[in-house]
Amino acid sequence: MVKPRSHYVCQDCGAVAPKWAGRCEGCGAWNSLVEETIQSAPGGLSGGGLGGRARAGGKIAFVDLDSESPPRPRLTCGLAEFDRVTGGGLVPGSAVLVAGDPGIGKSTLLLQVAARMAAAGAACAYISGEESIDQVRLRARRMGLAKAPVQLASATSVRDMVASLDHPPDGLGGLAVVIVDSVQTLYIDSLESAPGTVSQVRAAAQELIRLAKKRGFSLLLVGHVTKEGLIAGPKVLEHMVDTVLTFEGDRGHHFRILRAVKNRFGPTDEIGVFEMTDEGLQEVANPSALFLAERRGNIAGAAVFAGLEGTRPLLVEIQALVSSSPLATPRRAVVGWDSGRLAMVLAVLEARCGLALAGQEVYLNVAGGLRIGEPAADLAVAAALVSAATGQEVPEQTVVFGEIGLSGEIRPVSQVELRLKEAEKLGFTRAWIAPRRKAPGKAPGKAEAKAAPAGPNAPAGGQGLAVEEIPHLQDLVARLTVPGLETPSLERHGRERGGPARPGRGQQAY
Ligand code: TYD
Ligand code: MG
């Protein structure tokens, strides 16, 4: 039997199929299978290698965990937002993948990082496979970085890159950082598949990572993301690199978020916030102020969520709109949050609090283009929804956070103090929060005023923050219901079930 010479590889998940199919069996993606030639795989250890004889294995040296030599210092670029996301700077010999939508600003960010590191004395190489040298220079000049001693090259052949970087030219002695933009343009001439295919991307990255480990430079690879939000082609690439950073943002907004989704040398979920300006990306030291900047006073249907991104607190506004629908299945649209989670909050509001929004269209938006993944946002979402439905605003200068359980109970969240401190710093005066985990010896569930921290934005006089613990979703609904004025949805539901939801502390009802 003749062995097949090619197989079909899914460009989204890397699954291999012997025959072409319209849909990948591995990940369900449509039209993602591409024919690739099978490279002759090396035989097993027992098989005859070169010359038909198995080579005897060499001896591996084992050492203690506790090493004698101190680790080489990390390389920082001075952009605090970037350094924090990488976990305190780039580790020598590590590989970092920076992934993001095309046009989001990856090249801009990495050019700035390279320029700063080069200016600080590290030998930096920037290899672009997408843009010509003149294009990169033009951009550098526009950003005022033209004087930085970054070594620029335009190349796509991995063989050329490896040869040049293994024995770097004079300008690059003691090579510290190599930036390759982007991994989808790279090709290895011994492979027959086209650049950007899984096998090319995987093999190219492997070669460069091996060289980075051997020569001890930090490798920064740029990767584009597909429509579905996967790092194009290679999910496989995520396993190979030490750190995966995603660069996110909404094209309609000018700020961008760099997020660590995997980091072998630091915490994940850490974010850095940047603003895209005419002169490149600027760091945003106080992102909460930025996200709240466009807030238009107190309106019904808005609530401020005190969230947490990595180790840093972040305040953002959540907006909801509820309107009557002509459709049999009213529309639900969510931007910046999980739609499944919205469905859950709506269901709990209906089943446990008698606020039926089933016949209404519901729109939910996290202002500013941020994406929130925390369940702690549940209560803020519920506050925005209830406020939109009843027309009663959330009191001025109030932050909200807490996770909602299926029976309507509000569950404790982590890092309460950190969130409250950030709210206080930004001038908020009230917080509706989940009941805190009871510390032994403390009076539970009591509202308390915290001392104001010293800081430029601390409220004058330091009155602190009035903290109200909300034990059940009904308590939130009661706070946002106009007394004497029944909300249509509450009323309708009330008639069916014999009375609207009890206002006040709803302890008895559940
Ligand atoms: P770029 O870094 O080329 O994106 P990527 O490498 O992720 O594809 O960024 C392109 C966008 O950034 C482009 O739409 C223009 C904008 N931009 C600015 O607004 N200001 C600037 O100083 C630069 C360099 C780019
Ligand atoms: Mg680019």
mmCIF file of C-alpha atoms in Angstrom, residues 60-309:
data_model
loop_
_atom_site.group_PDB
_atom_site.id
_atom_site.type_symbol
_atom_site.label_atom_id
_atom_site.label_comp_id
_atom_site.label_asym_id
_atom_site.label_seq_id
_atom_site.Cartn_x
_atom_site.Cartn_y
_atom_site.Cartn_z
ATOM 1 C CA ILE A 60 22.288 13.840 30.977
ATOM 2 C CA ALA A 61 23.731 15.759 33.909
ATOM 3 C CA PHE A 62 21.396 16.211 36.896
ATOM 4 C CA VAL A 63 21.732 19.107 39.336
ATOM 5 C CA ASP A 64 20.067 20.326 42.545
ATOM 6 C CA LEU A 65 17.032 22.584 42.574
ATOM 7 C CA ASP A 66 19.008 25.119 44.565
ATOM 8 C CA SER A 67 21.328 26.678 42.013
ATOM 9 C CA GLU A 68 24.678 28.293 42.620
ATOM 10 C CA SER A 69 24.477 30.955 39.958
ATOM 11 C CA PRO A 70 21.997 33.789 40.543
ATOM 12 C CA PRO A 71 19.399 34.201 37.791
ATOM 13 C CA ARG A 72 20.166 36.802 35.158
ATOM 14 C CA PRO A 73 18.325 40.031 35.808
ATOM 15 C CA ARG A 74 15.142 40.692 33.911
ATOM 16 C CA LEU A 75 15.086 43.231 31.177
ATOM 17 C CA THR A 76 12.711 46.106 31.772
ATOM 18 C CA CYS A 77 11.749 48.702 29.210
ATOM 19 C CA GLY A 78 10.592 51.482 31.488
ATOM 20 C CA LEU A 79 7.012 51.330 30.214
ATOM 21 C CA ALA A 80 5.561 50.398 33.600
ATOM 22 C CA GLU A 81 2.386 48.966 32.079
ATOM 23 C CA PHE A 82 4.369 46.596 29.858
ATOM 24 C CA ASP A 83 6.853 45.593 32.542
ATOM 25 C CA ARG A 84 4.124 44.723 34.999
ATOM 26 C CA VAL A 85 2.250 42.530 32.520
ATOM 27 C CA THR A 86 5.386 40.557 31.728
ATOM 28 C CA GLY A 87 5.786 39.911 35.448
ATOM 29 C CA GLY A 88 8.585 42.405 36.064
ATOM 30 C CA GLY A 89 10.460 42.482 32.777
ATOM 31 C CA LEU A 90 11.544 40.039 30.099
ATOM 32 C CA VAL A 91 13.394 36.938 31.230
ATOM 33 C CA PRO A 92 16.569 36.246 29.228
ATOM 34 C CA GLY A 93 16.120 33.224 26.974
ATOM 35 C CA SER A 94 12.328 33.314 27.173
ATOM 36 C CA ALA A 95 9.804 33.492 24.372
ATOM 37 C CA VAL A 96 6.807 35.818 24.490
ATOM 38 C CA LEU A 97 3.903 35.729 22.069
ATOM 39 C CA VAL A 98 2.051 39.009 21.615
ATOM 40 C CA ALA A 99 -1.273 38.230 19.996
ATOM 41 C CA GLY A 100 -4.005 40.540 18.834
ATOM 42 C CA ASP A 101 -6.310 41.601 16.035
ATOM 43 C CA PRO A 102 -4.675 43.070 12.953
ATOM 44 C CA GLY A 103 -4.327 46.842 13.294
ATOM 45 C CA ILE A 104 -4.759 46.923 17.039
ATOM 46 C CA GLY A 105 -1.239 48.281 17.627
ATOM 47 C CA LYS A 106 1.089 45.313 18.212
ATOM 48 C CA SER A 107 3.807 46.612 15.936
ATOM 49 C CA THR A 108 3.533 50.045 17.490
ATOM 50 C CA LEU A 109 3.826 48.680 21.011
ATOM 51 C CA LEU A 110 6.791 46.454 20.263
ATOM 52 C CA LEU A 111 8.625 49.174 18.383
ATOM 53 C CA GLN A 112 8.251 51.381 21.441
ATOM 54 C CA VAL A 113 9.428 48.592 23.738
ATOM 55 C CA ALA A 114 12.428 47.934 21.475
ATOM 56 C CA ALA A 115 13.298 51.624 21.291
ATOM 57 C CA ARG A 116 13.211 52.026 25.056
ATOM 58 C CA MET A 117 15.267 48.922 25.698
ATOM 59 C CA ALA A 118 17.797 49.900 23.045
ATOM 60 C CA ALA A 119 18.041 53.410 24.476
ATOM 61 C CA ALA A 120 18.769 51.840 27.863
ATOM 62 C CA GLY A 121 21.707 49.970 26.367
ATOM 63 C CA ALA A 122 20.298 46.533 25.443
ATOM 64 C CA ALA A 123 21.073 45.257 21.958
ATOM 65 C CA CYS A 124 17.704 45.000 20.190
ATOM 66 C CA ALA A 125 16.816 43.549 16.820
ATOM 67 C CA TYR A 126 13.465 44.240 15.181
ATOM 68 C CA ILE A 127 12.717 41.959 12.261
ATOM 69 C CA SER A 128 9.631 42.800 10.264
ATOM 70 C CA GLY A 129 8.183 40.398 7.765
ATOM 71 C CA GLU A 130 5.133 42.512 7.111
ATOM 72 C CA GLU A 131 6.458 45.966 6.575
ATOM 73 C CA SER A 132 9.395 47.329 4.642
ATOM 74 C CA ILE A 133 12.245 48.975 6.504
ATOM 75 C CA ASP A 134 11.074 52.372 5.284
ATOM 76 C CA GLN A 135 7.616 51.845 6.675
ATOM 77 C CA VAL A 136 8.992 50.969 10.095
ATOM 78 C CA ARG A 137 11.345 53.937 9.977
ATOM 79 C CA LEU A 138 8.512 56.261 9.043
ATOM 80 C CA ARG A 139 6.516 55.079 12.008
ATOM 81 C CA ALA A 140 9.495 55.402 14.336
ATOM 82 C CA ARG A 141 10.042 58.958 13.164
ATOM 83 C CA ARG A 142 6.388 59.829 13.733
ATOM 84 C CA MET A 143 6.654 58.499 17.267
ATOM 85 C CA GLY A 144 9.900 60.351 17.922
ATOM 86 C CA LEU A 145 11.915 57.144 18.257
ATOM 87 C CA ALA A 146 14.138 57.448 15.200
ATOM 88 C CA LYS A 147 17.241 58.074 17.308
ATOM 89 C CA ALA A 148 16.963 54.829 19.299
ATOM 90 C CA PRO A 149 19.706 52.333 18.387
ATOM 91 C CA VAL A 150 17.358 49.523 17.325
ATOM 92 C CA GLN A 151 18.718 47.293 14.578
ATOM 93 C CA LEU A 152 16.104 46.918 11.896
ATOM 94 C CA ALA A 153 15.693 44.212 9.291
ATOM 95 C CA SER A 154 13.050 43.033 6.887
ATOM 96 C CA ALA A 155 13.053 39.247 6.461
ATOM 97 C CA THR A 156 10.761 36.261 6.330
ATOM 98 C CA SER A 157 13.111 33.310 5.906
ATOM 99 C CA VAL A 158 13.726 31.562 9.200
ATOM 100 C CA ARG A 159 16.925 30.029 7.857
ATOM 101 C CA ASP A 160 18.354 33.515 7.219
ATOM 102 C CA MET A 161 17.209 34.727 10.618
ATOM 103 C CA VAL A 162 18.744 31.839 12.493
ATOM 104 C CA ALA A 163 22.031 32.186 10.616
ATOM 105 C CA SER A 164 22.181 35.925 11.317
ATOM 106 C CA LEU A 165 21.146 35.745 14.943
ATOM 107 C CA ASP A 166 23.351 32.806 15.818
ATOM 108 C CA HIS A 167 26.388 34.867 14.861
ATOM 109 C CA PRO A 168 25.083 38.389 15.267
ATOM 110 C CA PRO A 169 26.728 41.194 13.296
ATOM 111 C CA ASP A 170 28.737 43.945 14.992
ATOM 112 C CA GLY A 171 25.800 46.193 15.847
ATOM 113 C CA LEU A 172 24.174 43.383 17.765
ATOM 114 C CA GLY A 173 26.906 42.027 20.026
ATOM 115 C CA GLY A 174 25.453 40.644 23.257
ATOM 116 C CA LEU A 175 22.038 40.412 21.624
ATOM 117 C CA ALA A 176 19.354 40.838 24.315
ATOM 118 C CA VAL A 177 15.994 41.186 22.565
ATOM 119 C CA VAL A 178 14.685 39.980 19.223
ATOM 120 C CA ILE A 179 11.277 41.034 17.962
ATOM 121 C CA VAL A 180 9.755 39.134 15.050
ATOM 122 C CA ASP A 181 6.699 40.700 13.433
ATOM 123 C CA SER A 182 4.797 38.554 12.633
ATOM 124 C CA VAL A 183 5.034 34.813 13.007
ATOM 125 C CA GLN A 184 2.469 34.337 10.221
ATOM 126 C CA THR A 185 4.852 35.727 7.619
ATOM 127 C CA LEU A 186 7.718 33.373 8.467
ATOM 128 C CA TYR A 187 8.622 30.423 6.285
ATOM 129 C CA ILE A 188 11.043 27.572 6.354
ATOM 130 C CA ASP A 189 12.138 26.541 2.882
ATOM 131 C CA SER A 190 12.299 22.834 3.676
ATOM 132 C CA LEU A 191 8.559 22.741 4.329
ATOM 133 C CA GLU A 192 6.218 22.758 1.397
ATOM 134 C CA SER A 193 3.233 24.411 2.989
ATOM 135 C CA ALA A 194 2.551 28.115 2.635
ATOM 136 C CA PRO A 195 3.577 30.721 5.236
ATOM 137 C CA GLY A 196 0.928 31.135 7.895
ATOM 138 C CA THR A 197 -0.107 27.481 7.892
ATOM 139 C CA VAL A 198 0.093 25.539 11.129
ATOM 140 C CA SER A 199 3.154 23.520 10.178
ATOM 141 C CA GLN A 200 5.106 26.586 9.026
ATOM 142 C CA VAL A 201 4.185 28.671 12.048
ATOM 143 C CA ARG A 202 4.945 25.833 14.441
ATOM 144 C CA ALA A 203 8.275 24.934 12.891
ATOM 145 C CA ALA A 204 9.365 28.564 12.545
ATOM 146 C CA ALA A 205 8.516 29.359 16.146
ATOM 147 C CA GLN A 206 10.284 26.216 17.317
ATOM 148 C CA GLU A 207 13.500 27.165 15.533
ATOM 149 C CA LEU A 208 13.472 30.700 16.889
ATOM 150 C CA ILE A 209 12.625 29.612 20.430
ATOM 151 C CA ARG A 210 15.440 27.074 20.387
ATOM 152 C CA LEU A 211 17.846 29.779 19.293
ATOM 153 C CA ALA A 212 16.576 32.155 21.963
ATOM 154 C CA LYS A 213 17.258 29.567 24.662
ATOM 155 C CA LYS A 214 20.669 28.798 23.214
ATOM 156 C CA ARG A 215 21.828 32.413 22.824
ATOM 157 C CA GLY A 216 19.953 33.743 25.880
ATOM 158 C CA PHE A 217 18.043 36.546 24.206
ATOM 159 C CA SER A 218 14.381 37.333 24.839
ATOM 160 C CA LEU A 219 12.218 36.572 21.851
ATOM 161 C CA LEU A 220 9.043 38.557 21.224
ATOM 162 C CA LEU A 221 6.814 37.028 18.560
ATOM 163 C CA VAL A 222 3.845 38.861 17.115
ATOM 164 C CA GLY A 223 0.842 36.723 16.182
ATOM 165 C CA HIS A 224 -2.400 37.761 14.537
ATOM 166 C CA VAL A 225 -5.681 36.508 15.822
ATOM 167 C CA THR A 226 -8.420 35.011 13.694
ATOM 168 C CA LYS A 227 -12.014 36.156 13.619
ATOM 169 C CA GLU A 228 -12.922 33.674 16.308
ATOM 170 C CA GLY A 229 -10.355 35.149 18.670
ATOM 171 C CA LEU A 230 -7.898 32.279 18.380
ATOM 172 C CA ILE A 231 -4.258 32.972 17.814
ATOM 173 C CA ALA A 232 -4.221 32.360 14.100
ATOM 174 C CA GLY A 233 -3.474 28.805 13.159
ATOM 175 C CA PRO A 234 -1.546 27.780 16.136
ATOM 176 C CA LYS A 235 -3.236 27.214 19.385
ATOM 177 C CA VAL A 236 -0.106 25.067 19.343
ATOM 178 C CA LEU A 237 2.028 28.155 19.645
ATOM 179 C CA GLU A 238 0.575 28.876 23.062
ATOM 180 C CA HIS A 239 2.163 25.723 24.434
ATOM 181 C CA MET A 240 5.546 26.462 22.991
ATOM 182 C CA VAL A 241 6.139 29.943 24.352
ATOM 183 C CA ASP A 242 6.698 30.927 27.978
ATOM 184 C CA THR A 243 4.357 33.886 27.989
ATOM 185 C CA VAL A 244 1.268 34.760 25.978
ATOM 186 C CA LEU A 245 0.178 38.382 26.003
ATOM 187 C CA THR A 246 -2.948 39.471 24.208
ATOM 188 C CA PHE A 247 -3.377 43.003 23.003
ATOM 189 C CA GLU A 248 -7.049 43.885 23.019
ATOM 190 C CA GLY A 249 -9.169 46.878 22.421
ATOM 191 C CA ASP A 250 -12.026 48.209 20.473
ATOM 192 C CA ARG A 251 -11.107 49.964 17.246
ATOM 193 C CA GLY A 252 -13.734 52.570 18.027
ATOM 194 C CA HIS A 253 -12.006 53.420 21.279
ATOM 195 C CA HIS A 254 -8.533 54.721 21.706
ATOM 196 C CA PHE A 255 -7.415 52.615 24.595
ATOM 197 C CA ARG A 256 -5.829 49.204 24.453
ATOM 198 C CA ILE A 257 -5.306 46.523 27.027
ATOM 199 C CA LEU A 258 -2.324 44.231 27.215
ATOM 200 C CA ARG A 259 -3.255 41.116 29.136
ATOM 201 C CA ALA A 260 -1.100 38.222 30.314
ATOM 202 C CA VAL A 261 -3.059 35.030 29.639
ATOM 203 C CA LYS A 262 -0.148 32.699 30.281
ATOM 204 C CA ASN A 263 3.065 33.487 32.063
ATOM 205 C CA ARG A 264 5.678 31.055 33.290
ATOM 206 C CA PHE A 265 7.490 33.907 35.037
ATOM 207 C CA GLY A 266 4.727 35.954 36.594
ATOM 208 C CA PRO A 267 1.055 36.265 37.436
ATOM 209 C CA THR A 268 -1.604 35.866 34.771
ATOM 210 C CA ASP A 269 -4.613 38.095 34.263
ATOM 211 C CA GLU A 270 -2.398 41.083 34.899
ATOM 212 C CA ILE A 271 -3.288 43.955 32.586
ATOM 213 C CA GLY A 272 -1.584 47.038 31.258
ATOM 214 C CA VAL A 273 -3.625 49.898 29.867
ATOM 215 C CA PHE A 274 -2.488 52.098 26.998
ATOM 216 C CA GLU A 275 -3.994 54.881 25.006
ATOM 217 C CA MET A 276 -3.411 55.096 21.248
ATOM 218 C CA THR A 277 -2.413 58.617 20.331
ATOM 219 C CA ASP A 278 -0.824 60.273 17.304
ATOM 220 C CA GLU A 279 2.565 59.626 18.836
ATOM 221 C CA GLY A 280 2.087 55.939 19.536
ATOM 222 C CA LEU A 281 0.859 54.283 22.692
ATOM 223 C CA GLN A 282 0.852 56.189 25.952
ATOM 224 C CA GLU A 283 0.698 54.488 29.302
ATOM 225 C CA VAL A 284 -2.422 55.023 31.356
ATOM 226 C CA ALA A 285 -1.406 55.101 34.972
ATOM 227 C CA ASN A 286 -4.904 55.511 36.344
ATOM 228 C CA PRO A 287 -7.218 53.446 34.127
ATOM 229 C CA SER A 288 -10.267 53.776 36.381
ATOM 230 C CA ALA A 289 -10.300 57.525 35.835
ATOM 231 C CA LEU A 290 -10.053 56.914 32.086
ATOM 232 C CA PHE A 291 -12.888 54.388 31.989
ATOM 233 C CA LEU A 292 -15.126 56.647 34.018
ATOM 234 C CA ALA A 293 -14.186 59.832 32.195
ATOM 235 C CA GLU A 294 -17.063 59.659 29.729
ATOM 236 C CA ARG A 295 -19.682 59.079 32.390
ATOM 237 C CA ARG A 296 -22.595 61.470 32.148
ATOM 238 C CA GLY A 297 -23.645 61.955 35.736
ATOM 239 C CA ASN A 298 -26.273 59.774 37.275
ATOM 240 C CA ILE A 299 -28.684 58.160 34.886
ATOM 241 C CA ALA A 300 -31.048 55.228 35.197
ATOM 242 C CA GLY A 301 -29.547 52.037 33.787
ATOM 243 C CA ALA A 302 -25.953 52.684 34.803
ATOM 244 C CA ALA A 303 -23.913 51.271 37.651
ATOM 245 C CA VAL A 304 -20.215 51.512 38.447
ATOM 246 C CA PHE A 305 -18.511 48.185 38.998
ATOM 247 C CA ALA A 306 -15.420 48.026 41.181
ATOM 248 C CA GLY A 307 -13.564 45.217 39.448
ATOM 249 C CA LEU A 308 -10.205 43.615 39.639
ATOM 250 C CA GLU A 309 -7.891 42.886 36.725
#
